[in-house]
Tab-separated table of C-alpha atoms in Angstrom:
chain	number	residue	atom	x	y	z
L	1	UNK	CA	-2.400	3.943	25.171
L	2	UNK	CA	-2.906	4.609	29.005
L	3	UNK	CA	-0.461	1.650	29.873
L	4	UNK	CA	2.261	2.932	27.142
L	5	UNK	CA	1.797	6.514	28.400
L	6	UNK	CA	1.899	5.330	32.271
L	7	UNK	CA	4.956	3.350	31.246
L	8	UNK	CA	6.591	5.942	29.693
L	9	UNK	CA	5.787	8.870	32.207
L	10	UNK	CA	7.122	6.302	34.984
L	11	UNK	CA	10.479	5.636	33.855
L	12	UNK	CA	11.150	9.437	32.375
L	13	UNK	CA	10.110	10.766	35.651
L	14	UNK	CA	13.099	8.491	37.224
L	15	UNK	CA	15.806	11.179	35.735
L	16	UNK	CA	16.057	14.562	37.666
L	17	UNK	CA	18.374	16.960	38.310
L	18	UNK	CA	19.134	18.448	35.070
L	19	UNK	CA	21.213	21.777	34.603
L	20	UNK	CA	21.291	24.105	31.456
L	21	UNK	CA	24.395	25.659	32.645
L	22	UNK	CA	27.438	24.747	32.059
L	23	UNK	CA	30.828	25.594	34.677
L	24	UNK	CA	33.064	25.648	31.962
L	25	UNK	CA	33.084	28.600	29.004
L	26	UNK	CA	34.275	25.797	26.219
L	27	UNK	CA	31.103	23.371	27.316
L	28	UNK	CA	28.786	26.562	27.096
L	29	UNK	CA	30.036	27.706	23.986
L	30	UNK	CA	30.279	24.196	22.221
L	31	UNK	CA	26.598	23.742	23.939
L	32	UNK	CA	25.288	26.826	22.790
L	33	UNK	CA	26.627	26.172	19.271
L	34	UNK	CA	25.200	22.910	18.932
L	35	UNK	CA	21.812	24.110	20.145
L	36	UNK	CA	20.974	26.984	17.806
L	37	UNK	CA	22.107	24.424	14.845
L	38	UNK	CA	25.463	26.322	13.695
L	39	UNK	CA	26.426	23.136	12.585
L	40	UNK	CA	23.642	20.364	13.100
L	41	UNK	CA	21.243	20.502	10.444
L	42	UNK	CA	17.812	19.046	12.110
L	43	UNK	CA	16.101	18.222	8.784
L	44	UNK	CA	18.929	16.068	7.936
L	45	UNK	CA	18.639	14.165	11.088
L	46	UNK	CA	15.038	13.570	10.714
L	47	UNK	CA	15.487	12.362	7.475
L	48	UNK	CA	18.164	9.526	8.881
L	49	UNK	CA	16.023	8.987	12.147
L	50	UNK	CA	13.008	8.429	9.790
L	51	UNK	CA	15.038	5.892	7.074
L	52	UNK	CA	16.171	3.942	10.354
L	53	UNK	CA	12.565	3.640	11.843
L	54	UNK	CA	10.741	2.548	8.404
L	55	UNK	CA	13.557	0.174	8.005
L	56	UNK	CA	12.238	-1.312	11.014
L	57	UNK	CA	7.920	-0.537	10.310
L	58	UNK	CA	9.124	-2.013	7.057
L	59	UNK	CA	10.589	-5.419	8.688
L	60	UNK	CA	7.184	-5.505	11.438
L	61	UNK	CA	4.794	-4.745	8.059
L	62	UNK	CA	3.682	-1.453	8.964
L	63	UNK	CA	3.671	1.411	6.535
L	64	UNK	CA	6.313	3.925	6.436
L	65	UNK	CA	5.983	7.155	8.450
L	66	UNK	CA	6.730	10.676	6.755
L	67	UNK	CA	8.566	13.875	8.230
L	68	UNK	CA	6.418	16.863	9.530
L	69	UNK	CA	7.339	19.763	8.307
L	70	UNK	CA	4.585	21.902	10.168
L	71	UNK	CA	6.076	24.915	11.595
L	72	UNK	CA	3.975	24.503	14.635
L	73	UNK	CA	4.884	20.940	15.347
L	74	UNK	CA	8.498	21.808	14.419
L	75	UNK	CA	8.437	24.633	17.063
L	76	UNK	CA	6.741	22.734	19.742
L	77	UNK	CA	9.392	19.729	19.303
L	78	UNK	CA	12.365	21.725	19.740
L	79	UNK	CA	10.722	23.229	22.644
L	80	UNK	CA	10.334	20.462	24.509
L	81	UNK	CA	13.457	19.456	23.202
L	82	UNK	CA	14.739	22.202	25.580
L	83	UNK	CA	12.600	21.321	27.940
L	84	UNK	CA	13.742	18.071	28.634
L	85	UNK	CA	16.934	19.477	29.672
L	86	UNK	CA	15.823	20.734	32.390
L	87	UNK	CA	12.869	18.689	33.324
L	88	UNK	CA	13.523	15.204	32.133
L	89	UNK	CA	9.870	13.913	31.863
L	90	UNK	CA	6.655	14.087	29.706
L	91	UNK	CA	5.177	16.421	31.778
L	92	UNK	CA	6.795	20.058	30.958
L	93	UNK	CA	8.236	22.331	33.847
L	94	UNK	CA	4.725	23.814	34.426
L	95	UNK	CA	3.576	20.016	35.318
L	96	UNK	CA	1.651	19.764	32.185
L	97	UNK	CA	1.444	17.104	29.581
L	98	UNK	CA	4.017	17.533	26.573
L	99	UNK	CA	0.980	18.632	24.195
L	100	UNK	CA	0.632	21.588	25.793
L	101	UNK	CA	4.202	23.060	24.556
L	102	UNK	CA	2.130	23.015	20.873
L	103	UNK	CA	-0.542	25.338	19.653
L	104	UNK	CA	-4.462	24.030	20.317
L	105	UNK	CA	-4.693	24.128	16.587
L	106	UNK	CA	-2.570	21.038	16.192
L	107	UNK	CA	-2.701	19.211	19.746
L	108	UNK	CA	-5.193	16.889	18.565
L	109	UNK	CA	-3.019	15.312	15.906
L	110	UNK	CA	-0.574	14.837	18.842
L	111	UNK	CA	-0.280	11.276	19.998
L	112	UNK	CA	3.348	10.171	21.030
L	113	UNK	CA	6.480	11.449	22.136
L	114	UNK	CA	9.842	9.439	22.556
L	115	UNK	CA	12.403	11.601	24.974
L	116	UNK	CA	15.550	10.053	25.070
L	117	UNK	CA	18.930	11.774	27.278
L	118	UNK	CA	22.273	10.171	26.209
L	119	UNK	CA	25.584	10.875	28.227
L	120	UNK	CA	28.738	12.257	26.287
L	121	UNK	CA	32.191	10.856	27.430
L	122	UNK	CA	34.528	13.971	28.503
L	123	UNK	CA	37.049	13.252	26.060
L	124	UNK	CA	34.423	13.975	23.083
L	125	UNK	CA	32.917	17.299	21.914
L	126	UNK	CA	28.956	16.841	20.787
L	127	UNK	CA	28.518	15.229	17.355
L	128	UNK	CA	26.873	17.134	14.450
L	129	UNK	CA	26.944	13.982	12.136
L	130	UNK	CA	23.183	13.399	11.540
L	131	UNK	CA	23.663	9.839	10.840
L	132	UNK	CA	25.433	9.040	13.819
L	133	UNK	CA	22.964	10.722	16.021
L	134	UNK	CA	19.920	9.201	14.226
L	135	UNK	CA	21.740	5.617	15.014
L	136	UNK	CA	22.501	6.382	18.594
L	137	UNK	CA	18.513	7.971	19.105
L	138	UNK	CA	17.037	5.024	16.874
L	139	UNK	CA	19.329	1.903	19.092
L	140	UNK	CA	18.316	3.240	22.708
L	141	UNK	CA	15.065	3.978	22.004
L	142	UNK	CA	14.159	0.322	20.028
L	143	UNK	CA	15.785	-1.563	23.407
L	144	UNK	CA	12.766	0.165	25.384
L	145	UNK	CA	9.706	-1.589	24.987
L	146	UNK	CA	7.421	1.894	25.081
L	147	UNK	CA	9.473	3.957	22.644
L	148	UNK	CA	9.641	0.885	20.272
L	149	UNK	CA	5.936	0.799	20.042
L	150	UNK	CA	5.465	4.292	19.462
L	151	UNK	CA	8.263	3.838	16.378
L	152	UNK	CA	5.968	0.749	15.514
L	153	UNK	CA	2.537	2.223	15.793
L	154	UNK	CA	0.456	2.147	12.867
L	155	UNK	CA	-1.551	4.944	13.910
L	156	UNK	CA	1.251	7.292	13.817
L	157	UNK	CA	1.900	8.688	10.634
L	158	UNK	CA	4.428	11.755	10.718
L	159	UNK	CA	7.293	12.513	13.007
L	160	UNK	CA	9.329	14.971	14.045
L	161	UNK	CA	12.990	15.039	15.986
L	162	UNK	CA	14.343	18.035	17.931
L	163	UNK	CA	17.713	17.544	19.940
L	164	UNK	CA	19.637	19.796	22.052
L	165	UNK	CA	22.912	19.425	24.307
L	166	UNK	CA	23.309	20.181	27.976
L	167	UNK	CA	25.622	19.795	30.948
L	168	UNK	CA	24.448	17.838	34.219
L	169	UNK	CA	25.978	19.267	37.285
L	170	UNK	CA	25.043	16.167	39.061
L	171	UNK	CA	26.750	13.870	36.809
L	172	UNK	CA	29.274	16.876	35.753
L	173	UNK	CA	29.217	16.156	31.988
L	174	UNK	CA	27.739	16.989	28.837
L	175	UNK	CA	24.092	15.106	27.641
L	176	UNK	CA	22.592	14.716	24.301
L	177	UNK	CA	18.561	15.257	24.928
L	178	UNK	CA	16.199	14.535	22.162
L	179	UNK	CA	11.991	14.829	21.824
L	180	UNK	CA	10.428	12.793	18.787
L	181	UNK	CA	7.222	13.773	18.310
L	182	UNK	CA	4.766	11.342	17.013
L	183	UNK	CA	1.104	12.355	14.933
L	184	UNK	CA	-1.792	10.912	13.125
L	185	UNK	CA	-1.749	12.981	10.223
């Protein structure tokens, strides 16, 4: 678990630079609309993250893992969802680990998170389809050794997806950012 999580803190503290504001008023408002879930409805996406990622426990013969529908864990995931938009890393913007954005009370269950940030050409507008964006999370994160593991792991037994969209001024365009949370019971 030290190797996955040194891995994993390695390569997501390679991306920097990350802005939450958008220059133009149609990004910001098609941003902000996509963030408070106007449109995108989270449960459905972690229901079609979760069929694609048994599929594949199913296919390695490891039992299925079920969605969390803790309010604390739900909370915590979309905060570090948010998070990751402007830090993109496993520590949080206060240089702590990513437990630390839940309450004590369930940081022990904690065990895994997957952060994933996923560029959207200029021509498009950000996707609400659940099923597309469980694909697109699900494909770049089983071509990474670490985040297939954690999808694999047959300690983990509950998940939960948050996902939020923000603009780059580095890179000048729109990203998809997304925090699966991983726990034992």
């Amino acid at each position: 678990m030290k190797k996955l999580l040194s891995v994993s803190l390695t390569s997501a503290i390679l991306f920097s630079g990350v802005s939450y504001v958008a220059p133009k008023s149609a990004d910001a408002a098609t941003n902000s609309e996509f963030n408070t879930s106007n449109k995108l409805s989270n449960y459905r996406l972690n229901v079609e993250l979760l069929k694609l990622i048994n599929k594949e426990r199913k296919a390695n013969g490891v039992a299925p893992i079920k969605y969390i529908s803790d309010k604390k864990i739900k909370t915590g995931a979309n905060k570090r969802a948010e998070e990751v938009t402007k830090v993109f890393s496993h520590y949080r913007p206060d240089a702590t680990l990513y437990k630390t954005a839940f309450p004590k009370s369930v940081q022990p269950i904690i065990k895994g998170e997957n952060v994933m940030k996923r560029s959207i050409k200029s021509t498009e507008t950000a996707s609400t389809d659940e099923k597309y964006l469980a694909k697109l999370m699900f494909n770049q994160w089983l071509q990474t050794n670490d985040h297939k593991e954690n999808m694999l792991r047959k300690t983990f037994k509950r998940s939960s997806i948050a996902m939020k969209v923000a603009y780059d001024l580095n890179k000048q365009r729109n990203y998809y950012y997304a925090v699966l949370i991983f726990t034992t019971k």
